[in-house]
CSV table of C-alpha atoms in Angstrom, one decimal:
chain,number,residue,atom,x,y,z
A,334,UNK,CA,119.6,106.6,122.2
A,335,UNK,CA,120.6,106.5,125.9
A,336,UNK,CA,121.8,103.4,127.7
A,337,UNK,CA,118.4,102.7,129.2
A,338,UNK,CA,116.7,103.0,125.8
A,339,UNK,CA,119.3,100.7,124.3
A,340,UNK,CA,118.7,98.1,127.0
A,341,UNK,CA,114.9,98.2,126.5
A,342,UNK,CA,115.3,97.9,122.7
A,343,UNK,CA,117.7,94.9,123.1
A,344,UNK,CA,115.4,93.1,125.5
A,345,UNK,CA,112.4,93.6,123.2
A,346,UNK,CA,114.4,92.4,120.2
A,347,UNK,CA,115.8,89.4,122.1
A,348,UNK,CA,112.2,88.4,123.2
A,349,UNK,CA,111.1,88.7,119.6
A,350,UNK,CA,113.9,86.4,118.3
A,351,UNK,CA,113.1,83.9,121.1
A,352,UNK,CA,109.6,83.7,119.8
A,353,UNK,CA,110.5,83.6,116.1
A,354,UNK,CA,110.2,79.9,115.7
A,355,UNK,CA,106.8,79.8,117.4
A,356,UNK,CA,105.6,82.5,115.1
A,357,UNK,CA,106.7,80.6,112.0
A,358,UNK,CA,105.2,77.3,113.2
A,359,UNK,CA,101.9,79.1,113.8
A,360,UNK,CA,101.8,80.5,110.2
A,361,UNK,CA,103.4,77.5,108.2
A,362,UNK,CA,101.8,74.1,108.3
A,363,UNK,CA,103.4,70.8,107.3
A,364,UNK,CA,107.0,72.1,107.0
A,365,UNK,CA,108.5,71.6,110.5
A,366,UNK,CA,111.8,70.5,109.1
A,367,UNK,CA,112.5,73.9,107.4
A,368,UNK,CA,111.7,76.2,110.3
A,369,UNK,CA,114.8,75.6,112.4
A,370,UNK,CA,117.1,76.2,109.5
A,371,UNK,CA,115.4,79.4,108.5
A,372,UNK,CA,115.1,80.6,112.1
A,373,UNK,CA,118.9,80.1,112.5
A,374,UNK,CA,119.8,82.3,109.6
A,375,UNK,CA,117.3,85.0,110.7
A,376,UNK,CA,118.6,85.1,114.2
A,377,UNK,CA,122.2,85.4,113.0
A,378,UNK,CA,121.2,88.2,110.7
A,379,UNK,CA,119.3,90.1,113.4
A,380,UNK,CA,122.1,89.8,115.9
A,381,UNK,CA,124.6,91.2,113.4
A,382,UNK,CA,126.5,87.9,112.9
A,383,UNK,CA,126.2,87.8,109.1
A,384,UNK,CA,129.4,88.3,107.2
A,385,UNK,CA,130.0,92.0,106.7
A,386,UNK,CA,129.3,93.3,103.2
A,387,UNK,CA,126.8,90.6,102.4
A,388,UNK,CA,123.0,90.4,102.8
A,389,UNK,CA,121.8,89.5,106.3
A,390,UNK,CA,121.0,86.1,105.0
A,391,UNK,CA,119.9,84.4,101.7
A,392,UNK,CA,117.7,81.4,100.9
A,393,UNK,CA,116.8,79.2,98.1
A,394,UNK,CA,113.3,77.7,98.8
A,395,UNK,CA,112.6,74.7,96.5
A,396,UNK,CA,109.5,72.6,96.3
A,397,UNK,CA,106.1,72.1,94.7
A,398,UNK,CA,103.7,74.9,94.2
A,399,UNK,CA,101.5,75.9,97.1
A,400,UNK,CA,103.5,74.4,100.0
A,401,UNK,CA,104.5,77.6,101.9
A,402,UNK,CA,107.7,79.0,100.2
A,403,UNK,CA,106.2,82.4,99.7
A,404,UNK,CA,104.1,82.2,102.8
A,405,UNK,CA,107.0,81.7,105.1
A,406,UNK,CA,108.8,84.6,103.5
A,407,UNK,CA,105.8,86.8,104.1
A,408,UNK,CA,105.6,85.5,107.7
A,409,UNK,CA,109.2,86.3,108.7
A,410,UNK,CA,109.3,89.6,106.9
A,411,UNK,CA,106.2,90.9,108.5
A,412,UNK,CA,107.4,89.7,111.9
A,413,UNK,CA,110.9,91.2,111.7
A,414,UNK,CA,110.1,94.4,109.8
A,415,UNK,CA,107.0,95.8,111.5
A,416,UNK,CA,104.4,94.3,109.2
A,417,UNK,CA,106.3,95.0,106.0
A,418,UNK,CA,105.8,92.8,102.9
A,419,UNK,CA,108.7,91.3,100.8
A,420,UNK,CA,109.7,93.3,97.7
A,421,UNK,CA,108.7,90.6,95.2
A,422,UNK,CA,109.8,90.1,91.6
A,423,UNK,CA,108.4,87.3,89.4
A,424,UNK,CA,111.3,86.0,87.4
A,425,UNK,CA,109.0,84.6,84.7
A,426,UNK,CA,108.8,88.3,83.6
A,427,UNK,CA,112.6,88.6,83.3
A,428,UNK,CA,113.5,86.0,80.8
A,429,UNK,CA,115.0,88.0,78.0
A,430,UNK,CA,118.1,90.1,77.5
A,431,UNK,CA,116.3,93.4,78.3
A,432,UNK,CA,115.4,92.2,81.7
A,433,UNK,CA,118.5,93.7,83.3
A,434,UNK,CA,117.4,97.1,82.1
A,435,UNK,CA,113.9,96.5,83.4
A,436,UNK,CA,115.3,95.9,86.8
A,437,UNK,CA,118.1,98.4,87.2
A,438,UNK,CA,117.3,101.0,84.5
A,439,UNK,CA,117.9,101.4,80.8
A,440,UNK,CA,119.2,105.0,80.7
A,441,UNK,CA,121.2,107.2,82.9
A,442,UNK,CA,118.1,108.9,84.3
A,443,UNK,CA,116.3,105.5,85.0
A,444,UNK,CA,116.6,103.5,88.2
A,445,UNK,CA,114.5,100.6,87.0
A,446,UNK,CA,111.9,98.6,89.0
A,447,UNK,CA,114.4,97.4,91.6
A,448,UNK,CA,115.7,100.9,92.1
A,449,UNK,CA,112.2,102.3,92.6
A,450,UNK,CA,111.4,99.6,95.1
A,451,UNK,CA,114.6,100.2,97.0
A,452,UNK,CA,113.9,103.9,97.1
A,453,UNK,CA,111.0,103.2,99.4
A,454,UNK,CA,112.8,100.8,101.8
A,455,UNK,CA,116.2,100.6,103.3
A,456,UNK,CA,115.7,97.1,104.9
A,457,UNK,CA,113.5,94.1,104.5
A,458,UNK,CA,113.3,91.1,102.2
A,459,UNK,CA,113.9,90.8,98.4
A,460,UNK,CA,111.9,87.9,97.0
A,461,UNK,CA,112.7,86.6,93.5
A,462,UNK,CA,110.1,83.9,92.6
A,463,UNK,CA,110.9,81.1,90.1
A,464,UNK,CA,114.6,82.1,89.9
A,465,UNK,CA,115.3,79.3,87.3
A,466,UNK,CA,113.3,81.4,84.7
A,467,UNK,CA,115.5,84.5,85.0
A,468,UNK,CA,117.8,85.4,82.1
A,469,UNK,CA,121.5,84.6,82.7
A,470,UNK,CA,122.3,88.3,82.8
A,471,UNK,CA,119.8,88.8,85.6
A,472,UNK,CA,121.6,85.9,87.4
A,473,UNK,CA,124.8,88.0,87.1
A,474,UNK,CA,123.0,90.7,89.1
A,475,UNK,CA,122.2,88.2,91.8
A,476,UNK,CA,125.8,87.2,92.1
A,477,UNK,CA,126.6,90.9,92.8
A,478,UNK,CA,123.9,91.1,95.4
A,479,UNK,CA,125.0,87.9,97.2
A,480,UNK,CA,128.7,88.8,96.9
A,481,UNK,CA,128.8,92.3,98.3
A,482,UNK,CA,125.2,93.2,99.2
A,483,UNK,CA,125.0,95.9,96.6
A,484,UNK,CA,123.5,96.7,93.2
A,485,UNK,CA,124.5,99.5,90.8
A,486,UNK,CA,121.7,101.2,89.0
A,487,UNK,CA,121.8,102.6,85.5
A,488,UNK,CA,122.1,106.1,87.1
A,489,UNK,CA,125.4,105.0,88.6
A,490,UNK,CA,123.9,105.0,92.1
A,491,UNK,CA,125.0,102.1,94.2
A,492,UNK,CA,122.4,100.6,96.6
A,493,UNK,CA,123.5,99.0,99.8
A,494,UNK,CA,121.6,95.7,100.5
A,495,UNK,CA,123.3,94.7,103.7
A,496,UNK,CA,120.1,95.2,105.7
A,497,UNK,CA,118.1,92.9,103.5
A,498,UNK,CA,117.4,89.2,103.4
A,499,UNK,CA,117.3,87.7,99.9
A,500,UNK,CA,115.0,84.8,99.0
A,501,UNK,CA,114.9,82.9,95.8
A,502,UNK,CA,112.1,80.4,95.2
A,503,UNK,CA,112.0,77.6,92.6
A,504,UNK,CA,109.9,74.6,91.5
A,505,UNK,CA,113.0,72.8,90.2
A,506,UNK,CA,112.6,69.1,91.0
A,507,UNK,CA,108.9,69.4,91.9
A,508,UNK,CA,107.7,66.8,89.4
A,509,UNK,CA,110.3,64.3,90.7
A,510,UNK,CA,109.3,65.0,94.3
A,511,UNK,CA,105.6,64.5,93.5
A,512,UNK,CA,106.4,61.1,91.9
A,513,UNK,CA,108.5,60.0,95.0
A,514,UNK,CA,105.5,60.3,97.5
A,515,UNK,CA,106.4,57.1,99.3
A,516,UNK,CA,110.1,57.7,99.5
A,517,UNK,CA,111.9,59.0,102.6
A,518,UNK,CA,112.1,62.7,102.7
A,519,UNK,CA,115.9,62.6,102.8
A,520,UNK,CA,115.9,60.8,99.4
A,521,UNK,CA,113.5,63.4,98.0
A,522,UNK,CA,115.7,66.2,99.3
A,523,UNK,CA,118.8,64.7,97.7
A,524,UNK,CA,117.0,64.3,94.3
A,525,UNK,CA,115.7,67.8,94.3
A,526,UNK,CA,119.0,69.4,95.3
A,527,UNK,CA,120.7,67.4,92.6
A,528,UNK,CA,118.3,68.8,90.0
A,529,UNK,CA,119.0,72.3,91.4
A,530,UNK,CA,122.7,71.7,90.9
A,531,UNK,CA,122.0,70.8,87.2
A,532,UNK,CA,119.8,73.7,86.4
A,533,UNK,CA,121.2,76.6,88.4
A,534,UNK,CA,124.7,78.0,88.1
A,535,UNK,CA,126.8,76.5,90.9
A,536,UNK,CA,128.4,79.9,91.7
A,537,UNK,CA,124.9,81.3,92.5
A,538,UNK,CA,123.8,78.3,94.5
A,539,UNK,CA,127.0,78.2,96.4
A,540,UNK,CA,126.6,81.8,97.6
A,541,UNK,CA,123.2,81.2,99.2
A,542,UNK,CA,123.2,80.8,103.0
A,543,UNK,CA,120.6,78.0,103.1
A,544,UNK,CA,119.1,75.7,100.4
A,545,UNK,CA,115.8,74.5,101.8
A,546,UNK,CA,113.5,71.8,100.3
A,547,UNK,CA,109.8,72.0,101.1
A,548,UNK,CA,107.8,68.8,101.2
A,549,UNK,CA,104.4,68.0,99.6
A,550,UNK,CA,101.4,68.8,101.8
A,551,UNK,CA,99.4,65.8,103.0
A,552,UNK,CA,95.6,65.9,103.0
A,553,UNK,CA,95.6,66.2,106.8
A,554,UNK,CA,97.8,69.2,106.6
A,555,UNK,CA,95.7,70.8,103.9
A,556,UNK,CA,92.7,70.3,106.2
A,557,UNK,CA,94.5,72.2,109.0
A,558,UNK,CA,95.3,75.0,106.6
A,559,UNK,CA,91.7,75.0,105.4
A,560,UNK,CA,90.4,75.3,109.0
A,561,UNK,CA,92.9,78.1,109.8
A,562,UNK,CA,91.8,80.0,106.7
A,563,UNK,CA,88.1,79.6,107.6
A,564,UNK,CA,88.7,81.0,111.0
A,565,UNK,CA,90.5,84.0,109.6
A,566,UNK,CA,87.8,84.7,107.0
A,567,UNK,CA,85.0,84.3,109.6
A,568,UNK,CA,86.8,86.9,111.8
A,569,UNK,CA,87.1,89.2,108.8
A,570,UNK,CA,83.5,88.9,107.9
A,571,UNK,CA,82.4,89.4,111.5
A,572,UNK,CA,84.2,92.7,111.5
A,573,UNK,CA,82.0,93.6,108.5
A,574,UNK,CA,78.9,92.7,110.5
A,575,UNK,CA,78.3,89.2,109.0
A,576,UNK,CA,78.0,86.3,111.5
A,577,UNK,CA,78.2,82.8,110.0
A,578,UNK,CA,78.0,79.4,111.5
A,579,UNK,CA,80.1,76.7,109.7
A,580,UNK,CA,79.1,73.1,109.7
A,581,UNK,CA,81.3,70.0,109.1
A,582,UNK,CA,79.5,69.7,105.7
A,583,UNK,CA,80.7,73.2,104.8
A,584,UNK,CA,84.3,72.3,105.6
A,585,UNK,CA,84.1,69.1,103.5
A,586,UNK,CA,82.7,71.2,100.6
A,587,UNK,CA,85.6,73.6,100.8
A,588,UNK,CA,88.1,70.8,101.0
A,589,UNK,CA,86.6,69.2,97.9
A,590,UNK,CA,87.0,72.4,96.0
A,591,UNK,CA,90.3,73.6,97.5
A,592,UNK,CA,92.5,70.5,97.8
A,593,UNK,CA,94.8,70.0,94.8
A,594,UNK,CA,97.4,67.3,94.3
A,595,UNK,CA,99.8,69.5,92.3
A,596,UNK,CA,98.9,73.0,93.4
A,597,UNK,CA,99.1,72.3,97.2
A,598,UNK,CA,97.2,74.8,99.3
A,599,UNK,CA,97.2,77.5,96.7
A,600,UNK,CA,93.5,77.1,95.6
A,601,UNK,CA,92.3,76.8,99.2
A,602,UNK,CA,92.0,80.5,100.0
A,603,UNK,CA,89.9,81.0,96.9
A,604,UNK,CA,87.6,78.1,97.9
A,605,UNK,CA,87.2,79.4,101.4
A,606,UNK,CA,86.3,82.9,100.3
A,607,UNK,CA,83.9,81.7,97.6
A,608,UNK,CA,82.0,79.3,99.9
A,609,UNK,CA,81.8,81.7,102.9
A,610,UNK,CA,81.1,84.8,100.9
A,611,UNK,CA,78.4,83.1,99.0
A,612,UNK,CA,76.7,82.2,102.3
A,613,UNK,CA,76.8,85.9,103.2
A,614,UNK,CA,75.1,86.7,99.9
A,615,UNK,CA,72.4,84.1,100.3
A,616,UNK,CA,71.7,85.3,103.9
A,617,UNK,CA,71.9,89.0,103.2
A,618,UNK,CA,69.6,88.9,100.1
A,619,UNK,CA,67.3,86.1,101.4
A,620,UNK,CA,68.0,84.0,98.2
């Protein structure tokens, strides 16, 4: 690239990083305390300040189900990598000794699921959900990834991961956090991180750039999430040619179905889609 092109690219990237926090706040409700810490790691990674030979940044996102751990990973990945999605692995599927071979290949001509995913992308985010369920040998692979931003496949090929962010999610301590609803968040955070230290290997946790505890979503926040999902679904249906008018009673019906004490906002999307799409059916078929 010439100097003028370099300058234009840098200005565009700088503006994007300036607006990163606003983008995350727009997409993630009820977790304002996590965004600044995540934003800081991402900005350092994008400006090339991360330690050479390691991933651009790594996170452990801990908290109850349905509070935004995966959602914020989707949000920053799409924002920084032109709409891309994280490369996701559910660690509940990697609990036995053969899990390593499943990831990196069993034979010399097999690159495994991780290898196949990396063959399609040279940058982005690796997302390992429910990391506490992974087999100890899989955790050894994570140590290699966090130590020198690389992974060696069964074929002998060494993949460079220095252009990736690595995110681990976990529900460790979630039950304790739910029982401490009236406690200050700082106390909840200490309790959850103490449980993390008991359940995950300290050499793994110590290599992660940020350990972030997500809080339980209040009813008011779940209402905000519900209204945002409704607006998004109405827009999608409008593009399909279906115009709906939503009443306060409709919103209350969705909230009754979608709010969940332990699953957070996870059931909300399904409730929004069922209620609105059923209205389309009744209208279109004159039922």
